[in-house]
PDB file of C-alpha atoms and ligand atoms in Angstrom:
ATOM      1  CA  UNK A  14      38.472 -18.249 146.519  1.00  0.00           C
ATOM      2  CA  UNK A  15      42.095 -18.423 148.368  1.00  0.00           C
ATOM      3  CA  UNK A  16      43.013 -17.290 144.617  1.00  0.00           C
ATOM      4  CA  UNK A  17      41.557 -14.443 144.948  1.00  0.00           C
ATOM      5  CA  UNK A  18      42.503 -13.552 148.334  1.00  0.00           C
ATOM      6  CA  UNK A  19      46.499 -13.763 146.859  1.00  0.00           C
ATOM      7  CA  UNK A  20      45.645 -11.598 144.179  1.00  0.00           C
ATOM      8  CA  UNK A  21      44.079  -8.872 146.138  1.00  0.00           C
ATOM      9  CA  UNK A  22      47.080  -9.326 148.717  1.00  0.00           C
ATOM     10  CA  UNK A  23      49.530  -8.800 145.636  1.00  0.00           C
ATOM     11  CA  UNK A  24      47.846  -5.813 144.135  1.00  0.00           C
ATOM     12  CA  UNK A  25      47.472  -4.436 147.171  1.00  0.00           C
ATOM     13  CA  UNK A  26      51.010  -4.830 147.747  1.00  0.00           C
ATOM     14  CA  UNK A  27      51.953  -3.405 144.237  1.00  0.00           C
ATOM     15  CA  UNK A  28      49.774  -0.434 144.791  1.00  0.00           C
ATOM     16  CA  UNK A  29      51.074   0.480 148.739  1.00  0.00           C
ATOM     17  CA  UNK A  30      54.517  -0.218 146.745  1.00  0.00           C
ATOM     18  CA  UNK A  31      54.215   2.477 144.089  1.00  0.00           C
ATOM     19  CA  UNK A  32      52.071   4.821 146.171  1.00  0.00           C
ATOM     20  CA  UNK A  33      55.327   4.808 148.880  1.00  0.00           C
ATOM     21  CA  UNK A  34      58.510   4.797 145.890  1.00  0.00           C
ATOM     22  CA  UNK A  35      56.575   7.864 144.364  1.00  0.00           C
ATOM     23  CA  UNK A  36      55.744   9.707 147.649  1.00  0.00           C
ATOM     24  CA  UNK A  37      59.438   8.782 148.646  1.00  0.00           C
ATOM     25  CA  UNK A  38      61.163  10.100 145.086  1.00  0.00           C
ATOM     26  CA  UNK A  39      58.757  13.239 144.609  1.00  0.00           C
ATOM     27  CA  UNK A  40      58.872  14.487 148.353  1.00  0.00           C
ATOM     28  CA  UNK A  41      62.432  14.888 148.472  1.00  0.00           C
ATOM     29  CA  UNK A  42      63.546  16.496 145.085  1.00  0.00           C
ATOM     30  CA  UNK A  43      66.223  19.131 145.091  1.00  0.00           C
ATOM     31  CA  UNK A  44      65.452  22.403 145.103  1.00  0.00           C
ATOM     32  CA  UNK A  45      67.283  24.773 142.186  1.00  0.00           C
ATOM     33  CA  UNK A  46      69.296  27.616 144.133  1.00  0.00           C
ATOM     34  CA  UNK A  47      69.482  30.848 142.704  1.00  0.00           C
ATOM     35  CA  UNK A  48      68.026  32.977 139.821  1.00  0.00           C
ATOM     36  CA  UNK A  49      69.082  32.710 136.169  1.00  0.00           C
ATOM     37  CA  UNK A  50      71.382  35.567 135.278  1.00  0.00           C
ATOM     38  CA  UNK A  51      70.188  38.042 132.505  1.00  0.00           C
ATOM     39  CA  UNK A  52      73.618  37.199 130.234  1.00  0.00           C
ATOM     40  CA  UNK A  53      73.014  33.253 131.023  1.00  0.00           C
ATOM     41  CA  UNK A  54      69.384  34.002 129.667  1.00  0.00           C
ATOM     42  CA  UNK A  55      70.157  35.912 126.604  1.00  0.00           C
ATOM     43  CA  UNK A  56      72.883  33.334 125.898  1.00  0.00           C
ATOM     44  CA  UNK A  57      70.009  30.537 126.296  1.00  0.00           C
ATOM     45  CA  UNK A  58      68.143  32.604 123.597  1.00  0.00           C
ATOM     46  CA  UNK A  59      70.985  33.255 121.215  1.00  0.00           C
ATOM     47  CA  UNK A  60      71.676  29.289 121.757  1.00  0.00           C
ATOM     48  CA  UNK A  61      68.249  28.624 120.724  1.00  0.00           C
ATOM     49  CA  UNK A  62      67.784  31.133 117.539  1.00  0.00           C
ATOM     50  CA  UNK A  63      70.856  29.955 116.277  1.00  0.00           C
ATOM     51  CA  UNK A  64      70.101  26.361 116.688  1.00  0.00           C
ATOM     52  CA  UNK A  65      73.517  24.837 117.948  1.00  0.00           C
ATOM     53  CA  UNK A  66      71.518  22.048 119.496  1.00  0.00           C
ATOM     54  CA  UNK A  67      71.237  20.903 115.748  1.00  0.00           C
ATOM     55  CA  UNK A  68      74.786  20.010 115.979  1.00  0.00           C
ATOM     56  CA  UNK A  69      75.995  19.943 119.371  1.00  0.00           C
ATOM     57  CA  UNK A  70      74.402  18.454 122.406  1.00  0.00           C
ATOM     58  CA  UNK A  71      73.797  19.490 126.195  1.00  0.00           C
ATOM     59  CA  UNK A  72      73.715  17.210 128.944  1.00  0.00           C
ATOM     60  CA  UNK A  73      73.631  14.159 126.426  1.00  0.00           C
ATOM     61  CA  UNK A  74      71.186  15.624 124.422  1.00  0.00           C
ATOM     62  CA  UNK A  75      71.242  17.121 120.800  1.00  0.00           C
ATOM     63  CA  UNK A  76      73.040  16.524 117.414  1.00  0.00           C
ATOM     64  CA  UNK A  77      75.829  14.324 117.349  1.00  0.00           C
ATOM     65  CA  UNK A  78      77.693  16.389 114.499  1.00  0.00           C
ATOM     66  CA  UNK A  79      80.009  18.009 117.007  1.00  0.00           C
ATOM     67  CA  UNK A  80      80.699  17.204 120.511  1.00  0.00           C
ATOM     68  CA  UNK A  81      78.791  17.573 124.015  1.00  0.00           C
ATOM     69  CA  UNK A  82      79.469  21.090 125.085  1.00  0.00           C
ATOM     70  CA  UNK A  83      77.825  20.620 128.791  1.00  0.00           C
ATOM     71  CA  UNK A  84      81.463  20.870 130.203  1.00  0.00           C
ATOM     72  CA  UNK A  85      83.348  22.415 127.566  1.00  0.00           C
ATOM     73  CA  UNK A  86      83.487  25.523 129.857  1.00  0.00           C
ATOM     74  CA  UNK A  87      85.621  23.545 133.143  1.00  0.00           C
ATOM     75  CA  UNK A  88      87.229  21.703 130.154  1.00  0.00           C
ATOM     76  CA  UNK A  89      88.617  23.712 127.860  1.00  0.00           C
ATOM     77  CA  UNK A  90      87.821  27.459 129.275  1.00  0.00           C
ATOM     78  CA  UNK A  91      86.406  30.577 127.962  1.00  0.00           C
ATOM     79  CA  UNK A  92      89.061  31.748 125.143  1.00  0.00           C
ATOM     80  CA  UNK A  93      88.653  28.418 124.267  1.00  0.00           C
ATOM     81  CA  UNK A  94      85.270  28.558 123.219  1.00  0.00           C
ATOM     82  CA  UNK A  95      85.652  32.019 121.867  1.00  0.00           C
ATOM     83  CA  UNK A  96      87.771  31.236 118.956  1.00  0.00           C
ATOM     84  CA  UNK A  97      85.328  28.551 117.626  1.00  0.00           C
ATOM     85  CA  UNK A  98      82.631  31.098 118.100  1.00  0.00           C
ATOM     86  CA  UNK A  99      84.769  33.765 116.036  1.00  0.00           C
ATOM     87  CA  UNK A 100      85.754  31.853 113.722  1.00  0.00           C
ATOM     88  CA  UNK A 101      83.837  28.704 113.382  1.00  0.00           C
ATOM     89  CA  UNK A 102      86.142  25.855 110.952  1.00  0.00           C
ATOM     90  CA  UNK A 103      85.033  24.053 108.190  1.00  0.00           C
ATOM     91  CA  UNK A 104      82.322  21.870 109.852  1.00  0.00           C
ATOM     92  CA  UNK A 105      80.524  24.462 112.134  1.00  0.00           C
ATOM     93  CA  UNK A 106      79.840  27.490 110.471  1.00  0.00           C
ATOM     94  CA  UNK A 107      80.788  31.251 111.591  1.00  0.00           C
ATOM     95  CA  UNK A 108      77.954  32.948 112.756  1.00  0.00           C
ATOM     96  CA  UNK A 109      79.588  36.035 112.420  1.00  0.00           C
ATOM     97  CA  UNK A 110      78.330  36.823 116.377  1.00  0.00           C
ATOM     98  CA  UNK A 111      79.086  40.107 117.712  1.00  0.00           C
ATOM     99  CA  UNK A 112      80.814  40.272 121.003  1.00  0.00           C
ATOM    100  CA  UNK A 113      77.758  40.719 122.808  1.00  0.00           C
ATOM    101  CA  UNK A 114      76.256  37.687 121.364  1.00  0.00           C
ATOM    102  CA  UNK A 115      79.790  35.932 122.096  1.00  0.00           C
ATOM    103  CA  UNK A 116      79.788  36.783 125.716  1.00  0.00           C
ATOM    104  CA  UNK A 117      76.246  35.730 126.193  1.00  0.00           C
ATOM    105  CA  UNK A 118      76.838  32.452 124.618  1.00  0.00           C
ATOM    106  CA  UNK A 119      79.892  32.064 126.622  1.00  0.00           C
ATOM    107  CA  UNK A 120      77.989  32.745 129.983  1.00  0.00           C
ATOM    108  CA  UNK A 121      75.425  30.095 128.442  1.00  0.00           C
ATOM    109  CA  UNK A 122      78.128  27.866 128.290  1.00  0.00           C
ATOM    110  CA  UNK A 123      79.588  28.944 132.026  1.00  0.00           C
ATOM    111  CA  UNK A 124      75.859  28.128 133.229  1.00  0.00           C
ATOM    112  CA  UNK A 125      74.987  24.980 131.895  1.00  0.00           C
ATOM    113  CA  UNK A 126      79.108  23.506 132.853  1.00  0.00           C
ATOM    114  CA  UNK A 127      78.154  24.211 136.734  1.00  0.00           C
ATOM    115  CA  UNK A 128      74.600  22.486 136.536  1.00  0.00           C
ATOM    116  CA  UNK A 129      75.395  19.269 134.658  1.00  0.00           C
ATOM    117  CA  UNK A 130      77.972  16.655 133.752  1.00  0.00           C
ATOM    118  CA  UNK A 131      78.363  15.029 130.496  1.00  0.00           C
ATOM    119  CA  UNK A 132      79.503  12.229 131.732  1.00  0.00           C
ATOM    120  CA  UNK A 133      76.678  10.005 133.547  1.00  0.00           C
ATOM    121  CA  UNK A 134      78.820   7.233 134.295  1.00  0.00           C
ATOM    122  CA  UNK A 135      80.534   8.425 136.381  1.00  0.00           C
ATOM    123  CA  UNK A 136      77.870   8.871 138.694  1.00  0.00           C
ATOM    124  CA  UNK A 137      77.162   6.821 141.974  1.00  0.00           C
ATOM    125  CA  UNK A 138      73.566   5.219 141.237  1.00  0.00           C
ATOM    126  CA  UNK A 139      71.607   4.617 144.493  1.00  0.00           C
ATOM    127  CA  UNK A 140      69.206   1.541 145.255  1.00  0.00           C
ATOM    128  CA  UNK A 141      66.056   3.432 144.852  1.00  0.00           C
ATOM    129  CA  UNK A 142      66.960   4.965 141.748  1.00  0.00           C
ATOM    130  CA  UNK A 143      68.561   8.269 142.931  1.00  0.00           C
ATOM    131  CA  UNK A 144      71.905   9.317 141.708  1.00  0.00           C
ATOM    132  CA  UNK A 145      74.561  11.157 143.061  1.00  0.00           C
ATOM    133  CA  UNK A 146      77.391  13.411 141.420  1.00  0.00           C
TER     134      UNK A 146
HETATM  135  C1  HEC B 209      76.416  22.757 111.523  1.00  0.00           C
HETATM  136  C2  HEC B 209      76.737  22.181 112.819  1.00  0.00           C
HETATM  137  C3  HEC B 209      77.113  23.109 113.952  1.00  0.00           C
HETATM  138  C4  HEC B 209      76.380  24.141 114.483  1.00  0.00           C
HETATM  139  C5  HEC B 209      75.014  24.648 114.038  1.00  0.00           C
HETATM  140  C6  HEC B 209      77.154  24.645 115.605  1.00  0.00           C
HETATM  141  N1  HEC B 209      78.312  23.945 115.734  1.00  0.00           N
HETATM  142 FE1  HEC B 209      79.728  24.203 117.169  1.00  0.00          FE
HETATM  143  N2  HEC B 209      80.844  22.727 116.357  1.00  0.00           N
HETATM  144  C7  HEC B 209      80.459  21.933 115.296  1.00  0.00           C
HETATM  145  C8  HEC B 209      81.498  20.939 115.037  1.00  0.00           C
HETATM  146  C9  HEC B 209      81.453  19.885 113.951  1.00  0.00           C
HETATM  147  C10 HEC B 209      82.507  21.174 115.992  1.00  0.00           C
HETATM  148  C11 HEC B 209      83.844  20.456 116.108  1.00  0.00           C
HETATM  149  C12 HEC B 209      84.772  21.406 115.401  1.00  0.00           C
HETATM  150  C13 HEC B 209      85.759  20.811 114.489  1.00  0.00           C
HETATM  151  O1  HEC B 209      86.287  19.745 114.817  1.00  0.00           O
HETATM  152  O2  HEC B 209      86.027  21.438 113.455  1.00  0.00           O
HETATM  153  C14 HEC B 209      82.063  22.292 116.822  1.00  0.00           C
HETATM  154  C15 HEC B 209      82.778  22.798 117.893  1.00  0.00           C
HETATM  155  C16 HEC B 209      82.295  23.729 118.780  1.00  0.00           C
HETATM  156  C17 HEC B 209      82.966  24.149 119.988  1.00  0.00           C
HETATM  157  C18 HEC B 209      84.286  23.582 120.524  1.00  0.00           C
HETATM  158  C19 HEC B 209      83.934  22.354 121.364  1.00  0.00           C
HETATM  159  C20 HEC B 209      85.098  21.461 121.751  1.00  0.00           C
HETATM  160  O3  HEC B 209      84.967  20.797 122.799  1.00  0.00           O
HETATM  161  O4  HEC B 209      86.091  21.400 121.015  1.00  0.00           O
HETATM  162  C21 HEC B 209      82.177  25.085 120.588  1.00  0.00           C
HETATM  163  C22 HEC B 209      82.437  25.824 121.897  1.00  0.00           C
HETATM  164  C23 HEC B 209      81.001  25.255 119.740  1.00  0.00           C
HETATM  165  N3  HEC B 209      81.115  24.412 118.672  1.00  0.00           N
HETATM  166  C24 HEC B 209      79.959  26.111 120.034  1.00  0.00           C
HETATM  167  C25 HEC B 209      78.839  26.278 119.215  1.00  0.00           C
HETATM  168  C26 HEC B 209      77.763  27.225 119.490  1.00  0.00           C
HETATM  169  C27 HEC B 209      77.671  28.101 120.717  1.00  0.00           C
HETATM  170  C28 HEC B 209      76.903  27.113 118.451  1.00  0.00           C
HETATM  171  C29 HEC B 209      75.661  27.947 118.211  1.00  0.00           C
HETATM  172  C30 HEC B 209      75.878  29.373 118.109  1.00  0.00           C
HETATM  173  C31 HEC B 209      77.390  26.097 117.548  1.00  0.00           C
HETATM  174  N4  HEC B 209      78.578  25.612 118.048  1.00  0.00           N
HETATM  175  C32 HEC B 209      76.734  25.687 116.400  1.00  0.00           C
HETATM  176  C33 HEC B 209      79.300  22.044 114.562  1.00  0.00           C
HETATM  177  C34 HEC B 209      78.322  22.991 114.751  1.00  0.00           C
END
């Protein structure tokens, strides 16, 4: 009977626990600032049709055949990025993109460098979870 009592005690506990964490995490999510630029959305498109994620990944995610281009922008800057987009090399392929496509793809690029960093561990991790940049 006391048995019993514990248990109920403990779920009760587990379920007041998760009920408050989630409340707690999903009440005070950041809110996105801003509306996505036409040229950063075309550039998300172009990214997309031509399938760089196949190769390349963005915020840790994608093909490991090249490297992570979430920060290449701050990096390694915009002319930068152009020439491999010209001319590809001998692992990733020319596209033959005009400069339309180019730009786009570079304001892609721009975009995704100012709303994530490649490199999580560098991050401060809080005790409930949260990190911070
Ligand atoms: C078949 C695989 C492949 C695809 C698809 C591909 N890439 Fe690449 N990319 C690479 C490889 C491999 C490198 C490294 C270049 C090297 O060392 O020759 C690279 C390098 C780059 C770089 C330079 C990054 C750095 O930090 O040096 C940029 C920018 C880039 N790619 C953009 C793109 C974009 C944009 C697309 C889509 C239009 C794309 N890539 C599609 C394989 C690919």
């Amino acid at each position: 009977m006391i048995r019993d009592t514990y248990k109920a005690i403990i779920a009760l506990l587990l379920v007041t626990g998760y009920a408050g964490y989630s409340i707690h995490i999903y009440t005070d999510l950041p809110q996105a600032s801003g509306t996505v630029d036409a040229q950063v959305e075309k550039g998300k498109k172009l990214w997309q049709s031509y399938n760089c994620i196949a190769c390349h990944q963005v915020y840790g995610l994608g093909g490991y055949l090249g490297p992570d281009l979430t920060n290449t922008y701050s990096l390694k800057g915009a002319a930068y990025i152009r020439a491999f987009l010209e001319s590809g090399t001998n692992v990733m392929p020319n596209f033959n993109l005009s400069n339309e496509e180019m730009d786009a793809l570079t304001a892609y690029m721009k975009d995704i460098d100012k709303t994530g960093n490649a490199a999580p561990s560098s991050f401060k991790l809080h005790l409930n979870g949260t990190i911070e940049q």
